[in-house]
């Protein structure tokens, strides 16, 4: 049986954070007597990720997602628990471990600001001791897939954020990592570039069998890429399972959208389900699962009925409802 890519048991991370009041007096007192508080960023987190999985790591701001990723990559040392990534202890940052992983963060850069990206690629070839033949093959493949052949010779400071993120991915993947940690990879991109990047990540995962752990505030990224969802809140694990399972647990009602020449009045629609949108030629309802068989024929009977679709609620709404619940009800 293949070894899991990630195994975390009771993983915890605690920070000591300085605090002081406002004003000059508080600043002066802090020079002689520093006040601190302890913050538990990750608490007793246990999970296992198989090789080749694509996993979405979700949670509200401050939930511990980025802290968890940094521990997986060895950038932060756990306060407690044990952690293995592709058989290595990340905190030791051994050369073999570093050659096995890559981390791309939407708000950080590894490219040299005033140099063209191709110079950073060449530096990575030397640092990771990549043979010239392998380097050229991988570079050509990545540049073609990400469509960046026209920009890798321009200074990085002249590139748009989306173009820079594509080049960051090229740099991260040149050494052929087995595990890819992505923290907000589509940050600041337009819709078309987000789609292109998702397609690339999926293709890379399927072709190379690389494990992908992704965090993003764009729920479309997670829904499109990650069959498995891990939800962290307050540093603790709240959910681990499939996207459909999470949706059915939090928002079991199905969303029905239909276009028609004539839409009934609100009073008549209330018997079918909760009205989400009602326009002159279209209707969106939330319907209990047990009522689907009754409601769909009634909607199909509307004058000029067409384009009817039944879906789960959007992931954004599922996550919002989950985090609006009291903590004890989220698990």
Coordinates of C-alpha atoms in Angstrom, one line a residue:
X1 CA 0.0 0.0 0.0
X2 CA 1.4 3.4 -1.0
X3 CA 2.5 5.7 1.8
X4 CA 0.3 8.7 2.4
X5 CA 1.6 12.1 1.3
X6 CA 0.7 13.8 4.5
X7 CA 0.1 12.4 8.0
X8 CA -0.6 14.8 10.9
X9 CA -1.4 13.6 14.4
X10 CA -2.4 16.0 17.1
X11 CA -0.7 18.9 15.3
X12 CA -0.7 22.1 17.3
X13 CA 0.9 25.6 16.9
X14 CA 1.0 28.2 19.6
X15 CA 2.3 31.7 19.2
X16 CA 3.2 34.3 21.9
X17 CA 2.0 37.6 20.6
X18 CA 3.0 41.0 22.0
X19 CA 0.2 43.4 23.0
X20 CA 0.0 47.0 24.2
X21 CA -2.4 49.9 24.4
X22 CA -2.5 53.0 22.2
X23 CA -0.4 56.1 22.7
X24 CA 3.1 57.1 23.5
X25 CA 2.8 56.2 27.2
X26 CA 1.9 52.6 26.4
X27 CA 4.7 52.4 23.8
X28 CA 7.3 53.6 26.5
X29 CA 6.0 51.2 29.1
X30 CA 6.3 48.3 26.5
X31 CA 10.0 49.0 26.2
X32 CA 10.5 48.0 29.9
X33 CA 7.6 45.7 30.5
X34 CA 6.3 43.7 27.6
X35 CA 2.9 42.2 27.8
X36 CA 2.1 39.1 25.7
X37 CA -0.8 36.8 25.1
X38 CA -0.8 33.2 23.9
X39 CA -2.7 32.4 20.7
X40 CA -3.5 28.9 19.6
X41 CA -3.4 29.0 15.8
X42 CA -3.7 25.2 15.3
X43 CA -5.2 22.9 17.9
X44 CA -4.9 19.0 17.9
X45 CA -5.2 18.7 14.1
X46 CA -5.1 15.2 12.8
X47 CA -5.5 14.2 9.1
X48 CA -4.1 12.0 6.4
X49 CA -3.8 12.9 2.7
X50 CA -3.1 10.2 0.2
X51 CA -0.6 10.6 -2.7
X52 CA -2.3 12.2 -5.7
X53 CA -5.2 13.7 -3.8
X54 CA -6.5 17.3 -4.4
X55 CA -7.6 18.7 -1.0
X56 CA -9.2 22.1 -0.3
X57 CA -8.2 23.5 3.1
X58 CA -11.0 26.0 4.0
X59 CA -11.9 28.2 7.0
X60 CA -12.6 31.9 7.9
X61 CA -9.8 34.5 8.2
X62 CA -7.5 33.5 11.1
X63 CA -8.7 29.9 11.1
X64 CA -5.2 28.5 10.9
X65 CA -5.1 27.5 7.2
X66 CA -1.9 29.3 6.3
X67 CA -0.2 28.3 9.6
X68 CA -1.1 24.7 8.8
X69 CA 0.4 25.0 5.2
X70 CA 3.6 26.5 6.6
X71 CA 4.0 23.6 9.0
X72 CA 3.4 21.1 6.2
X73 CA 6.2 22.9 4.2
X74 CA 8.5 23.1 7.2
X75 CA 8.4 26.9 7.4
X76 CA 7.0 26.8 10.9
X77 CA 7.7 24.2 13.6
X78 CA 4.8 22.6 15.4
X79 CA 4.3 23.3 19.1
X80 CA 3.0 19.8 19.6
X81 CA 2.0 16.6 17.7
X82 CA 3.7 14.8 14.9
X83 CA 3.9 15.5 11.2
X84 CA 5.2 13.6 8.1
X85 CA 5.1 14.8 4.5
X86 CA 6.2 12.2 1.9
X87 CA 8.0 10.3 4.7
X88 CA 10.0 13.3 6.0
X89 CA 9.7 15.5 9.1
X90 CA 9.2 18.9 7.5
X91 CA 10.8 20.9 10.3
X92 CA 14.2 19.3 9.5
X93 CA 14.1 20.8 6.0
X94 CA 16.2 18.1 4.6
X95 CA 17.4 18.5 0.9
X96 CA 15.4 15.5 -0.2
X97 CA 12.3 16.8 1.4
X98 CA 12.7 20.2 -0.2
X99 CA 13.1 18.6 -3.6
X100 CA 9.8 16.8 -3.0
X101 CA 7.6 19.8 -2.3
X102 CA 6.7 23.2 -3.7
X103 CA 4.8 26.1 -2.1
X104 CA 3.2 29.0 -4.0
X105 CA 1.6 31.8 -2.0
X106 CA -0.5 34.4 -3.8
X107 CA 0.8 37.3 -1.6
X108 CA 4.5 36.3 -1.6
X109 CA 7.0 36.1 -4.4
X110 CA 10.1 34.1 -5.1
X111 CA 10.9 35.8 -8.4
X112 CA 13.5 38.6 -8.5
X113 CA 11.6 41.8 -9.0
X114 CA 14.0 43.6 -11.4
X115 CA 15.0 40.5 -13.4
X116 CA 13.1 38.5 -16.0
X117 CA 11.5 35.3 -14.7
X118 CA 13.8 33.2 -16.9
X119 CA 16.7 34.2 -14.7
X120 CA 15.0 32.9 -11.6
X121 CA 14.2 29.6 -13.5
X122 CA 17.8 29.2 -14.3
X123 CA 18.8 29.8 -10.7
X124 CA 16.3 27.1 -9.6
X125 CA 17.9 24.7 -12.1
X126 CA 21.2 25.2 -10.3
X127 CA 19.8 25.2 -6.7
X128 CA 17.8 22.0 -7.3
X129 CA 20.6 20.4 -9.4
X130 CA 18.2 19.7 -12.4
X131 CA 19.9 18.2 -15.4
X132 CA 19.9 20.5 -18.4
X133 CA 17.8 18.1 -20.5
X134 CA 15.2 17.7 -17.8
X135 CA 15.2 21.4 -17.1
X136 CA 14.6 22.3 -20.8
X137 CA 11.9 19.6 -21.2
X138 CA 10.0 20.7 -18.0
X139 CA 10.4 24.4 -18.8
X140 CA 9.1 24.0 -22.3
X141 CA 6.1 22.0 -21.1
X142 CA 5.2 24.4 -18.3
X143 CA 5.7 27.5 -20.4
X144 CA 3.4 26.0 -23.1
X145 CA 0.7 24.9 -20.6
X146 CA 0.6 28.2 -18.9
X147 CA 1.1 30.2 -22.1
X148 CA 3.8 32.5 -20.7
X149 CA 6.4 32.2 -23.5
X150 CA 6.0 35.9 -24.3
X151 CA 6.5 37.2 -20.8
X152 CA 9.3 35.2 -19.2
X153 CA 11.9 37.4 -20.7
X154 CA 10.4 40.6 -19.3
X155 CA 11.3 42.1 -15.9
X156 CA 8.9 40.7 -13.3
X157 CA 8.0 44.2 -12.1
X158 CA 6.4 44.9 -15.5
X159 CA 4.0 41.8 -15.3
X160 CA 0.5 41.8 -14.1
X161 CA -0.4 39.9 -11.0
X162 CA -1.9 37.1 -13.0
X163 CA 1.2 36.8 -15.2
X164 CA 3.5 36.9 -12.2
X165 CA 1.5 34.1 -10.5
X166 CA 1.9 31.9 -13.7
X167 CA 5.6 32.5 -13.6
X168 CA 5.7 31.7 -9.9
X169 CA 4.1 28.3 -10.7
X170 CA 6.7 27.6 -13.4
X171 CA 9.4 28.3 -10.9
X172 CA 7.8 26.1 -8.2
X173 CA 7.3 23.1 -10.6
X174 CA 10.6 23.0 -12.4
X175 CA 12.1 20.4 -10.0
X176 CA 9.1 18.1 -10.3
X177 CA 7.7 18.2 -6.8
X178 CA 5.5 15.3 -5.5
X179 CA 3.5 17.7 -3.2
X180 CA 2.2 21.1 -4.1
X181 CA 1.0 23.6 -1.5
X182 CA -1.0 26.4 -2.9
X183 CA -2.1 29.4 -0.7
X184 CA -4.5 31.7 -2.6
X185 CA -2.9 30.9 -6.0
X186 CA -5.5 32.9 -8.0
X187 CA -5.4 36.0 -5.8
X188 CA -6.1 39.1 -7.9
X189 CA -6.6 37.2 -11.2
X190 CA -9.5 37.9 -13.6
X191 CA -12.0 35.2 -14.3
X192 CA -10.4 33.9 -17.5
X193 CA -7.0 33.6 -15.9
X194 CA -8.5 31.9 -12.9
X195 CA -10.1 29.3 -15.2
X196 CA -6.8 28.8 -17.0
X197 CA -4.9 28.3 -13.8
X198 CA -7.4 25.8 -12.4
X199 CA -7.2 23.8 -15.7
X200 CA -3.4 23.8 -15.4
X201 CA -3.4 22.6 -11.7
X202 CA -5.8 19.8 -12.5
X203 CA -3.8 18.7 -15.6
X204 CA -0.6 18.7 -13.6
X205 CA -2.1 16.7 -10.8
X206 CA -3.5 14.1 -13.2
X207 CA -0.4 13.8 -15.4
X208 CA 2.2 13.7 -12.6
X209 CA 0.2 12.2 -9.7
X210 CA 1.2 15.2 -7.6
X211 CA -0.6 15.8 -4.3
X212 CA -2.3 19.2 -4.2
X213 CA -3.3 21.0 -0.9
X214 CA -5.1 24.3 -1.7
X215 CA -6.4 27.2 0.3
X216 CA -8.4 29.9 -1.4
X217 CA -11.1 32.5 -0.6
X218 CA -12.4 31.9 -4.1
X219 CA -14.8 29.1 -3.6
X220 CA -14.9 28.4 -7.3
X221 CA -11.2 27.3 -7.1
X222 CA -12.0 24.7 -4.4
X223 CA -15.3 23.5 -6.0
X224 CA -13.6 23.0 -9.4
X225 CA -10.4 21.4 -8.1
X226 CA -10.9 19.6 -4.8
X227 CA -13.1 16.5 -4.4
X228 CA -12.1 16.5 -0.7
X229 CA -12.7 19.4 1.7
X230 CA -11.0 19.9 5.1
X231 CA -12.5 22.7 7.1
X232 CA -10.5 24.4 9.9
X233 CA -12.0 26.9 12.3
X234 CA -10.3 28.3 15.4
X235 CA -7.3 26.1 14.5
X236 CA -9.4 22.9 14.9
X237 CA -10.7 20.4 12.4
X238 CA -14.4 20.9 11.8
X239 CA -15.0 18.8 8.7
X240 CA -13.2 16.3 6.5
X241 CA -14.9 14.7 3.6
X242 CA -16.4 15.2 0.1
X243 CA -17.8 18.5 -1.1
X244 CA -21.3 16.9 -1.7
X245 CA -21.3 15.6 1.9
X246 CA -20.5 19.0 3.3
X247 CA -23.2 20.6 1.2
X248 CA -25.9 18.1 2.2
X249 CA -25.0 18.4 5.9
X250 CA -25.1 22.2 6.0
X251 CA -27.5 23.1 3.1
X252 CA -29.6 20.0 2.2
X253 CA -32.0 22.0 0.1
X254 CA -31.5 21.7 -3.6
X255 CA -31.3 24.8 -5.8
X256 CA -33.6 24.8 -8.9
X257 CA -33.2 27.3 -11.7
X258 CA -35.7 27.6 -14.6
X259 CA -36.5 30.0 -17.4
X260 CA -40.1 30.5 -18.5
X261 CA -42.3 33.0 -20.4
X262 CA -44.4 33.6 -17.4
X263 CA -43.4 33.3 -13.7
X264 CA -46.0 32.8 -11.0
X265 CA -46.6 35.4 -8.3
X266 CA -44.7 35.1 -5.0
X267 CA -47.8 33.8 -3.1
X268 CA -48.0 30.8 -5.5
X269 CA -44.3 30.1 -5.4
X270 CA -44.1 29.9 -1.6
X271 CA -45.8 26.5 -1.8
X272 CA -42.9 25.2 -4.0
X273 CA -39.9 26.4 -2.0
X274 CA -37.9 29.4 -0.8
X275 CA -37.6 32.0 -3.5
X276 CA -34.0 33.1 -4.1
X277 CA -34.5 35.1 -7.3
X278 CA -37.6 36.0 -9.3
X279 CA -37.4 37.9 -12.5
X280 CA -39.7 38.4 -15.5
X281 CA -38.3 35.4 -17.3
X282 CA -36.5 33.3 -14.7
X283 CA -36.8 31.8 -11.3
X284 CA -34.5 30.4 -8.6
X285 CA -35.9 28.3 -5.7
X286 CA -34.4 26.4 -2.8
X287 CA -36.4 23.1 -2.4
X288 CA -36.3 20.4 0.2
X289 CA -34.9 17.2 -1.3
X290 CA -38.1 15.2 -0.7
X291 CA -40.1 17.8 -2.6
X292 CA -38.0 17.7 -5.8
X293 CA -40.2 15.1 -7.6
X294 CA -43.3 17.2 -6.9
X295 CA -41.8 20.6 -7.8
X296 CA -39.9 19.8 -11.0
X297 CA -43.1 18.8 -13.0
X298 CA -44.8 21.9 -11.8
X299 CA -42.0 24.1 -13.0
X300 CA -41.8 22.2 -16.3
X301 CA -45.5 23.0 -16.8
X302 CA -44.9 26.7 -16.7
X303 CA -45.6 28.5 -20.1
X304 CA -42.4 28.4 -22.2
X305 CA -40.5 26.5 -19.5
X306 CA -36.9 25.7 -20.5
X307 CA -33.3 25.4 -19.2
X308 CA -34.3 23.8 -15.9
X309 CA -31.4 22.7 -13.7
X310 CA -31.1 21.2 -10.2
X311 CA -27.9 21.8 -8.2
X312 CA -26.5 21.9 -4.7
X313 CA -26.3 25.3 -3.0
X314 CA -23.2 27.3 -4.0
X315 CA -20.1 26.6 -1.8
X316 CA -19.9 30.2 -0.7
X317 CA -23.4 30.0 0.9
X318 CA -22.6 26.7 2.5
X319 CA -19.4 28.1 4.1
X320 CA -21.2 31.2 5.2
X321 CA -23.9 29.3 6.9
X322 CA -21.4 26.9 8.5
X323 CA -19.4 29.8 10.1
X324 CA -22.5 31.7 11.2
X325 CA -23.4 28.7 13.4
X326 CA -22.3 28.5 17.0
X327 CA -19.0 26.7 17.3
X328 CA -20.5 23.7 19.1
X329 CA -22.8 23.1 16.1
X330 CA -20.2 23.2 13.4
X331 CA -18.6 19.8 13.9

